[in-house]
């Protein structure tokens, strides 16, 4: 993984269906899966990027804990496209399947930097493919199984709730033959370089909204917020996102971040050095940016800000904040209050 590229990240909502499935069947997640950070991360903020190595290791341990060799298919049978957070809800509101596939092509890189989804048309057939762009942990098989069923769910928004593809594509047909035939109701399995499904091209232009009501998708899709929280394309930026995800769990040491992204701590330090960055600087940047955001809300207590930033002792946060700004957090907040009031009056005058 060259330091010029970001560490592979996927939004937490991709793994929320797995966490919810484990809870639904009563699996003792915290006891069985020691050091299982993923449930805490994705439940706290499903839109935040999560290291794919960490997430796929969680899936691998989960599958073994519950004894399901086709764990991803079991989860995918209960998941729906809107499970993918803001991105999934945007797909759900597409006008046609062609419109949805256009969104997949243009917006999916904002959802995941570890995989890609694309489609092609050959005569009367359309092929949708899914592939990883990097080496991942063993649990990637289960994530891909779930992704395959989510793609089927997307087509079903046009084709109807019981639609099945006539053909499923797999790089490992010998391994996938039994479970694929069971899940896809006897669909033909064909060997292919990439995983995917095939559907009739006549479905591309059918309106999707015949199959859903406008109130079904929940809250509004904020495109600006979605784009601003996309997985970073540079290594230092992606490490900052990992720090942000782990921070409030008290796991913001370099060794914690290295484990989450599947690197030895010395390797992580070397990559950062090649990017002319220091881990301590990145950690301070994330903490300071987060502190400013939280402290802009007068209802958030300073002690809660400290814990959110991963400090077990609020006094350490106060010392760090004085180092950053020359002021105690409470003094800084009071100094910003007149500016907020002034800005509020200005905004009111223009409304």
Tab-separated table of C-alpha atoms in Angstrom:
chain	number	residue	atom	x	y	z
A	1	UNK	CA	0.000	0.000	0.000
A	2	UNK	CA	1.987	3.029	-1.196
A	3	UNK	CA	1.749	6.045	1.038
A	4	UNK	CA	0.437	8.080	-1.903
A	5	UNK	CA	-2.878	6.239	-1.645
A	6	UNK	CA	-5.421	6.191	1.148
A	7	UNK	CA	-5.957	3.145	3.332
A	8	UNK	CA	-9.080	1.327	2.015
A	9	UNK	CA	-12.227	2.588	3.751
A	10	UNK	CA	-15.913	1.739	3.476
A	11	UNK	CA	-18.781	3.568	5.159
A	12	UNK	CA	-20.011	1.878	8.286
A	13	UNK	CA	-23.537	1.463	6.915
A	14	UNK	CA	-22.204	-1.358	4.698
A	15	UNK	CA	-21.699	-3.437	7.853
A	16	UNK	CA	-24.682	-2.287	9.897
A	17	UNK	CA	-26.885	-5.113	8.479
A	18	UNK	CA	-24.339	-7.635	9.828
A	19	UNK	CA	-24.355	-6.058	13.287
A	20	UNK	CA	-28.157	-5.941	13.351
A	21	UNK	CA	-28.356	-9.566	12.182
A	22	UNK	CA	-26.039	-10.668	15.010
A	23	UNK	CA	-28.162	-8.813	17.548
A	24	UNK	CA	-31.394	-10.192	16.075
A	25	UNK	CA	-30.289	-13.809	16.453
A	26	UNK	CA	-29.003	-13.097	19.954
A	27	UNK	CA	-25.304	-13.616	19.219
A	28	UNK	CA	-23.204	-12.400	22.174
A	29	UNK	CA	-21.205	-9.966	20.048
A	30	UNK	CA	-19.124	-8.333	22.750
A	31	UNK	CA	-18.332	-11.578	24.599
A	32	UNK	CA	-17.684	-13.832	21.618
A	33	UNK	CA	-15.927	-11.260	19.448
A	34	UNK	CA	-13.223	-9.831	21.637
A	35	UNK	CA	-12.034	-6.382	20.538
A	36	UNK	CA	-15.049	-6.081	18.187
A	37	UNK	CA	-14.862	-2.354	17.491
A	38	UNK	CA	-17.005	-2.506	14.375
A	39	UNK	CA	-20.434	-2.748	16.104
A	40	UNK	CA	-19.679	0.302	18.250
A	41	UNK	CA	-18.368	2.300	15.289
A	42	UNK	CA	-21.145	1.604	12.799
A	43	UNK	CA	-23.963	2.054	15.309
A	44	UNK	CA	-22.558	5.382	16.450
A	45	UNK	CA	-22.163	6.866	12.957
A	46	UNK	CA	-23.074	4.640	9.971
A	47	UNK	CA	-21.904	7.335	7.537
A	48	UNK	CA	-18.342	7.433	8.898
A	49	UNK	CA	-15.673	5.493	6.963
A	50	UNK	CA	-14.372	2.287	8.580
A	51	UNK	CA	-11.105	0.473	7.659
A	52	UNK	CA	-12.062	-2.419	5.410
A	53	UNK	CA	-9.476	-4.714	7.021
A	54	UNK	CA	-11.027	-4.152	10.440
A	55	UNK	CA	-14.562	-4.668	9.129
A	56	UNK	CA	-13.805	-7.835	7.187
A	57	UNK	CA	-11.955	-9.346	10.150
A	58	UNK	CA	-15.120	-8.695	12.161
A	59	UNK	CA	-17.217	-10.495	9.524
A	60	UNK	CA	-14.862	-13.469	9.529
A	61	UNK	CA	-15.021	-13.813	13.329
A	62	UNK	CA	-18.801	-13.322	13.290
A	63	UNK	CA	-19.349	-16.067	10.708
A	64	UNK	CA	-17.283	-18.493	12.750
A	65	UNK	CA	-19.015	-17.471	15.973
A	66	UNK	CA	-22.505	-18.185	14.611
A	67	UNK	CA	-21.461	-21.162	12.480
A	68	UNK	CA	-22.840	-19.879	9.174
A	69	UNK	CA	-20.612	-20.744	6.184
A	70	UNK	CA	-22.674	-18.422	3.979
A	71	UNK	CA	-23.052	-15.662	6.534
A	72	UNK	CA	-23.252	-12.918	3.895
A	73	UNK	CA	-26.200	-14.524	2.117
A	74	UNK	CA	-28.042	-14.957	5.424
A	75	UNK	CA	-27.575	-11.256	6.193
A	76	UNK	CA	-28.267	-10.137	2.618
A	77	UNK	CA	-31.629	-11.919	2.538
A	78	UNK	CA	-32.807	-9.498	5.246
A	79	UNK	CA	-30.991	-6.351	4.050
A	80	UNK	CA	-32.410	-3.776	1.654
A	81	UNK	CA	-30.724	-1.177	-0.521
A	82	UNK	CA	-31.687	1.594	1.905
A	83	UNK	CA	-29.528	-0.213	4.492
A	84	UNK	CA	-26.606	1.611	2.847
A	85	UNK	CA	-27.444	4.852	4.625
A	86	UNK	CA	-27.767	8.121	2.720
A	87	UNK	CA	-26.320	6.545	-0.436
A	88	UNK	CA	-28.783	3.653	-0.341
A	89	UNK	CA	-31.716	6.005	0.187
A	90	UNK	CA	-30.564	8.030	-2.811
A	91	UNK	CA	-30.551	4.868	-4.945
A	92	UNK	CA	-34.009	4.001	-3.620
A	93	UNK	CA	-35.322	7.310	-4.893
A	94	UNK	CA	-34.018	6.828	-8.431
A	95	UNK	CA	-36.439	7.368	-11.295
A	96	UNK	CA	-35.479	4.212	-13.202
A	97	UNK	CA	-32.983	1.378	-12.894
A	98	UNK	CA	-30.861	3.155	-15.511
A	99	UNK	CA	-30.856	6.243	-13.287
A	100	UNK	CA	-29.843	4.123	-10.273
A	101	UNK	CA	-26.977	2.495	-12.171
A	102	UNK	CA	-25.785	5.941	-13.200
A	103	UNK	CA	-25.664	6.920	-9.530
A	104	UNK	CA	-23.780	3.736	-8.710
A	105	UNK	CA	-21.159	4.597	-11.305
A	106	UNK	CA	-20.680	8.214	-10.266
A	107	UNK	CA	-21.267	8.112	-6.482
A	108	UNK	CA	-20.001	4.727	-5.319
A	109	UNK	CA	-16.380	5.953	-4.983
A	110	UNK	CA	-17.744	8.332	-2.324
A	111	UNK	CA	-19.115	5.306	-0.474
A	112	UNK	CA	-16.143	2.945	-0.661
A	113	UNK	CA	-12.502	3.223	-1.664
A	114	UNK	CA	-11.975	-0.543	-1.314
A	115	UNK	CA	-14.282	-1.837	-4.050
A	116	UNK	CA	-16.041	-0.937	-7.259
A	117	UNK	CA	-19.378	-1.654	-8.900
A	118	UNK	CA	-19.925	-1.268	-12.623
A	119	UNK	CA	-22.234	-2.516	-15.346
A	120	UNK	CA	-22.181	-3.321	-19.043
A	121	UNK	CA	-24.756	-4.238	-21.684
A	122	UNK	CA	-24.393	-7.104	-24.128
A	123	UNK	CA	-27.335	-7.420	-26.493
A	124	UNK	CA	-30.466	-7.927	-24.400
A	125	UNK	CA	-28.567	-8.570	-21.161
A	126	UNK	CA	-27.095	-6.223	-18.563
A	127	UNK	CA	-24.284	-7.408	-16.297
A	128	UNK	CA	-23.642	-5.749	-12.902
A	129	UNK	CA	-20.246	-6.556	-11.410
A	130	UNK	CA	-18.721	-6.162	-7.947
A	131	UNK	CA	-15.006	-6.439	-7.135
A	132	UNK	CA	-12.489	-5.400	-4.503
A	133	UNK	CA	-9.647	-3.123	-5.519
A	134	UNK	CA	-7.277	-4.267	-2.757
A	135	UNK	CA	-6.344	-7.288	-0.696
A	136	UNK	CA	-8.812	-7.775	2.142
A	137	UNK	CA	-9.307	-10.052	5.155
A	138	UNK	CA	-11.041	-13.423	4.923
A	139	UNK	CA	-14.435	-11.915	5.714
A	140	UNK	CA	-14.575	-10.197	2.313
A	141	UNK	CA	-16.432	-13.253	0.994
A	142	UNK	CA	-19.371	-12.503	3.285
A	143	UNK	CA	-19.386	-8.808	2.400
A	144	UNK	CA	-19.480	-9.738	-1.284
A	145	UNK	CA	-22.327	-12.195	-0.747
A	146	UNK	CA	-24.354	-9.457	0.900
A	147	UNK	CA	-23.433	-6.997	-1.873
A	148	UNK	CA	-24.746	-9.459	-4.463
A	149	UNK	CA	-28.146	-9.618	-2.762
A	150	UNK	CA	-28.269	-5.844	-2.388
A	151	UNK	CA	-27.730	-5.560	-6.154
A	152	UNK	CA	-30.612	-7.996	-6.609
A	153	UNK	CA	-32.718	-5.824	-4.308
A	154	UNK	CA	-31.916	-2.801	-6.471
A	155	UNK	CA	-33.179	-4.587	-9.592
A	156	UNK	CA	-36.262	-5.734	-7.709
A	157	UNK	CA	-37.302	-2.111	-7.244
A	158	UNK	CA	-38.128	-2.217	-10.936
A	159	UNK	CA	-38.688	-5.921	-11.627
A	160	UNK	CA	-40.820	-6.697	-8.573
A	161	UNK	CA	-40.195	-8.163	-5.101
A	162	UNK	CA	-39.865	-11.811	-6.178
A	163	UNK	CA	-37.593	-11.299	-9.211
A	164	UNK	CA	-34.536	-13.546	-9.534
A	165	UNK	CA	-31.643	-13.234	-12.000
A	166	UNK	CA	-31.442	-16.000	-14.558
A	167	UNK	CA	-27.676	-16.010	-14.277
A	168	UNK	CA	-25.178	-15.342	-11.473
A	169	UNK	CA	-21.470	-14.753	-12.110
A	170	UNK	CA	-18.688	-16.044	-9.875
A	171	UNK	CA	-14.888	-16.452	-9.990
A	172	UNK	CA	-15.314	-19.599	-7.810
A	173	UNK	CA	-18.307	-21.562	-9.156
A	174	UNK	CA	-17.256	-24.789	-7.434
A	175	UNK	CA	-17.387	-23.016	-4.044
A	176	UNK	CA	-20.531	-21.007	-4.765
A	177	UNK	CA	-22.691	-23.508	-6.669
A	178	UNK	CA	-24.758	-24.837	-3.748
A	179	UNK	CA	-25.464	-21.584	-1.871
A	180	UNK	CA	-26.063	-19.588	-5.070
A	181	UNK	CA	-28.640	-22.053	-6.380
A	182	UNK	CA	-30.375	-22.003	-3.011
A	183	UNK	CA	-30.435	-18.228	-2.585
A	184	UNK	CA	-31.144	-17.390	-6.225
A	185	UNK	CA	-33.780	-20.097	-6.711
A	186	UNK	CA	-31.886	-22.314	-9.154
A	187	UNK	CA	-30.244	-19.550	-11.191
A	188	UNK	CA	-27.516	-20.638	-13.595
A	189	UNK	CA	-24.032	-20.077	-12.203
A	190	UNK	CA	-21.393	-19.067	-14.732
A	191	UNK	CA	-17.675	-18.640	-14.163
A	192	UNK	CA	-16.505	-15.070	-14.588
A	193	UNK	CA	-13.535	-12.966	-13.595
A	194	UNK	CA	-15.818	-10.932	-11.324
A	195	UNK	CA	-18.845	-11.539	-9.115
A	196	UNK	CA	-22.152	-10.263	-10.509
A	197	UNK	CA	-25.710	-10.822	-11.673
A	198	UNK	CA	-27.389	-10.577	-15.082
A	199	UNK	CA	-30.795	-9.042	-15.824
A	200	UNK	CA	-32.829	-8.219	-18.981
A	201	UNK	CA	-32.045	-4.853	-20.541
A	202	UNK	CA	-35.781	-4.155	-20.836
A	203	UNK	CA	-35.817	-3.435	-17.089
A	204	UNK	CA	-33.467	-0.463	-17.433
A	205	UNK	CA	-36.097	2.111	-18.309
A	206	UNK	CA	-39.005	0.978	-16.157
A	207	UNK	CA	-40.021	3.547	-13.521
A	208	UNK	CA	-38.920	2.574	-10.041
A	209	UNK	CA	-41.411	4.613	-8.088
A	210	UNK	CA	-44.250	2.211	-8.872
A	211	UNK	CA	-42.828	0.022	-6.112
A	212	UNK	CA	-42.410	2.541	-3.283
A	213	UNK	CA	-44.140	5.443	-1.603
A	214	UNK	CA	-42.414	8.770	-1.122
A	215	UNK	CA	-42.465	8.521	2.677
A	216	UNK	CA	-40.677	5.168	2.706
A	217	UNK	CA	-37.156	6.528	2.368
A	218	UNK	CA	-37.067	8.606	5.510
A	219	UNK	CA	-34.901	11.671	5.910
A	220	UNK	CA	-33.676	13.854	3.080
A	221	UNK	CA	-30.489	12.999	1.251
A	222	UNK	CA	-27.841	15.638	1.909
A	223	UNK	CA	-25.498	15.450	-1.091
A	224	UNK	CA	-23.064	18.037	0.285
A	225	UNK	CA	-22.684	16.211	3.598
A	226	UNK	CA	-22.320	12.875	1.813
A	227	UNK	CA	-19.555	14.149	-0.462
A	228	UNK	CA	-17.698	15.934	2.333
A	229	UNK	CA	-17.472	12.708	4.361
A	230	UNK	CA	-16.257	10.515	1.484
A	231	UNK	CA	-13.279	8.194	2.091
A	232	UNK	CA	-10.104	10.241	1.672
A	233	UNK	CA	-7.970	9.598	-1.401
A	234	UNK	CA	-4.629	10.309	0.282
A	235	UNK	CA	-2.956	8.228	2.963
A	236	UNK	CA	-2.722	10.887	5.673
A	237	UNK	CA	-6.346	11.932	5.084
A	238	UNK	CA	-7.589	8.360	5.367
A	239	UNK	CA	-5.620	7.830	8.582
A	240	UNK	CA	-7.265	10.961	10.023
A	241	UNK	CA	-10.663	9.437	9.218
A	242	UNK	CA	-9.692	6.213	10.978
A	243	UNK	CA	-8.506	8.192	14.013
A	244	UNK	CA	-11.833	10.036	14.047
A	245	UNK	CA	-13.748	6.750	13.947
A	246	UNK	CA	-11.746	5.107	16.757
A	247	UNK	CA	-11.222	8.157	18.929
A	248	UNK	CA	-14.322	8.142	21.099
A	249	UNK	CA	-13.729	4.442	21.810
A	250	UNK	CA	-10.442	5.386	23.463
A	251	UNK	CA	-8.518	3.577	20.696
A	252	UNK	CA	-6.501	6.414	19.198
A	253	UNK	CA	-2.949	5.242	19.831
A	254	UNK	CA	-0.811	4.599	16.756
A	255	UNK	CA	-0.887	0.855	17.498
A	256	UNK	CA	-4.716	0.901	17.555
A	257	UNK	CA	-4.921	2.616	14.174
A	258	UNK	CA	-2.258	0.346	12.675
A	259	UNK	CA	-4.198	-2.745	13.782
A	260	UNK	CA	-7.430	-1.327	12.355
A	261	UNK	CA	-5.923	-0.792	8.896
A	262	UNK	CA	-3.968	-4.051	8.859
A	263	UNK	CA	-0.453	-2.589	9.104
A	264	UNK	CA	2.449	-3.049	11.484
A	265	UNK	CA	2.917	0.140	13.547
A	266	UNK	CA	6.395	0.673	12.083
A	267	UNK	CA	4.975	0.337	8.569
A	268	UNK	CA	2.303	2.901	9.356
A	269	UNK	CA	4.944	5.262	10.692
A	270	UNK	CA	7.026	4.763	7.547
A	271	UNK	CA	4.095	5.510	5.246
A	272	UNK	CA	3.306	8.649	7.209
A	273	UNK	CA	6.950	9.697	7.045
A	274	UNK	CA	6.873	9.246	3.261
A	275	UNK	CA	3.855	11.567	3.250
A	276	UNK	CA	5.838	14.002	5.423
A	277	UNK	CA	3.383	13.565	8.272
A	278	UNK	CA	3.695	12.661	11.954
A	279	UNK	CA	1.063	10.584	13.697
A	280	UNK	CA	0.999	12.906	16.703
A	281	UNK	CA	0.249	15.848	14.409
A	282	UNK	CA	-2.641	14.030	12.707
A	283	UNK	CA	-4.099	13.014	16.079
A	284	UNK	CA	-3.874	16.606	17.320
A	285	UNK	CA	-5.547	17.901	14.134
A	286	UNK	CA	-8.449	15.468	14.460
A	287	UNK	CA	-8.893	16.238	18.140
A	288	UNK	CA	-8.767	19.984	17.632
A	289	UNK	CA	-11.180	19.965	14.669
A	290	UNK	CA	-13.597	17.751	16.588
A	291	UNK	CA	-13.302	19.881	19.735
A	292	UNK	CA	-14.158	23.052	17.799
A	293	UNK	CA	-17.189	21.394	16.228
A	294	UNK	CA	-18.513	20.025	19.519
A	295	UNK	CA	-17.826	23.181	21.516
A	296	UNK	CA	-19.782	25.275	19.032
A	297	UNK	CA	-22.865	23.671	20.594
A	298	UNK	CA	-23.395	25.334	24.018
A	299	UNK	CA	-25.379	22.320	25.239
A	300	UNK	CA	-22.341	20.006	25.006
A	301	UNK	CA	-20.369	19.959	28.251
A	302	UNK	CA	-16.593	20.342	28.172
A	303	UNK	CA	-16.175	17.059	30.038
A	304	UNK	CA	-18.183	15.281	27.327
A	305	UNK	CA	-15.963	16.841	24.669
A	306	UNK	CA	-12.936	15.428	26.476
A	307	UNK	CA	-14.363	11.907	26.526
A	308	UNK	CA	-15.430	12.181	22.875
A	309	UNK	CA	-11.821	13.004	21.989
A	310	UNK	CA	-10.577	9.864	23.699
A	311	UNK	CA	-9.265	11.440	26.907
A	312	UNK	CA	-9.898	9.384	30.036
A	313	UNK	CA	-8.906	12.348	32.197
A	314	UNK	CA	-10.582	15.696	31.291
A	315	UNK	CA	-7.596	17.527	32.799
A	316	UNK	CA	-5.432	16.164	29.984
A	317	UNK	CA	-7.875	17.619	27.450
A	318	UNK	CA	-7.720	21.007	29.178
A	319	UNK	CA	-3.907	20.979	29.036
A	320	UNK	CA	-3.933	19.983	25.365
A	321	UNK	CA	-6.505	22.658	24.502
A	322	UNK	CA	-4.462	25.352	26.258
A	323	UNK	CA	-1.476	24.206	24.210
A	324	UNK	CA	-3.531	24.549	20.996
A	325	UNK	CA	-5.210	27.887	21.721
A	326	UNK	CA	-3.619	29.474	24.792
A	327	UNK	CA	-7.000	29.298	26.547
A	328	UNK	CA	-8.878	26.821	28.710
A	329	UNK	CA	-11.860	25.238	26.908
A	330	UNK	CA	-14.321	27.235	29.032
A	331	UNK	CA	-12.446	30.487	28.300
A	332	UNK	CA	-12.349	29.723	24.608
A	333	UNK	CA	-16.089	29.004	24.543
A	334	UNK	CA	-16.838	32.326	26.260
A	335	UNK	CA	-14.608	34.156	23.777
A	336	UNK	CA	-16.584	32.652	20.869
A	337	UNK	CA	-20.031	33.435	22.287
A	338	UNK	CA	-20.121	37.099	21.105
A	339	UNK	CA	-19.166	35.988	17.572
A	340	UNK	CA	-21.978	33.449	17.483
A	341	UNK	CA	-24.496	36.026	18.698
A	342	UNK	CA	-23.252	38.535	16.121
A	343	UNK	CA	-23.513	35.950	13.363
A	344	UNK	CA	-27.026	35.061	14.484
A	345	UNK	CA	-28.119	38.717	14.340
A	346	UNK	CA	-26.542	39.107	10.900
A	347	UNK	CA	-28.325	36.056	9.560
A	348	UNK	CA	-31.629	37.232	10.966
A	349	UNK	CA	-31.238	40.580	9.277
A	350	UNK	CA	-30.857	38.997	5.862
A	351	UNK	CA	-33.670	36.483	6.165
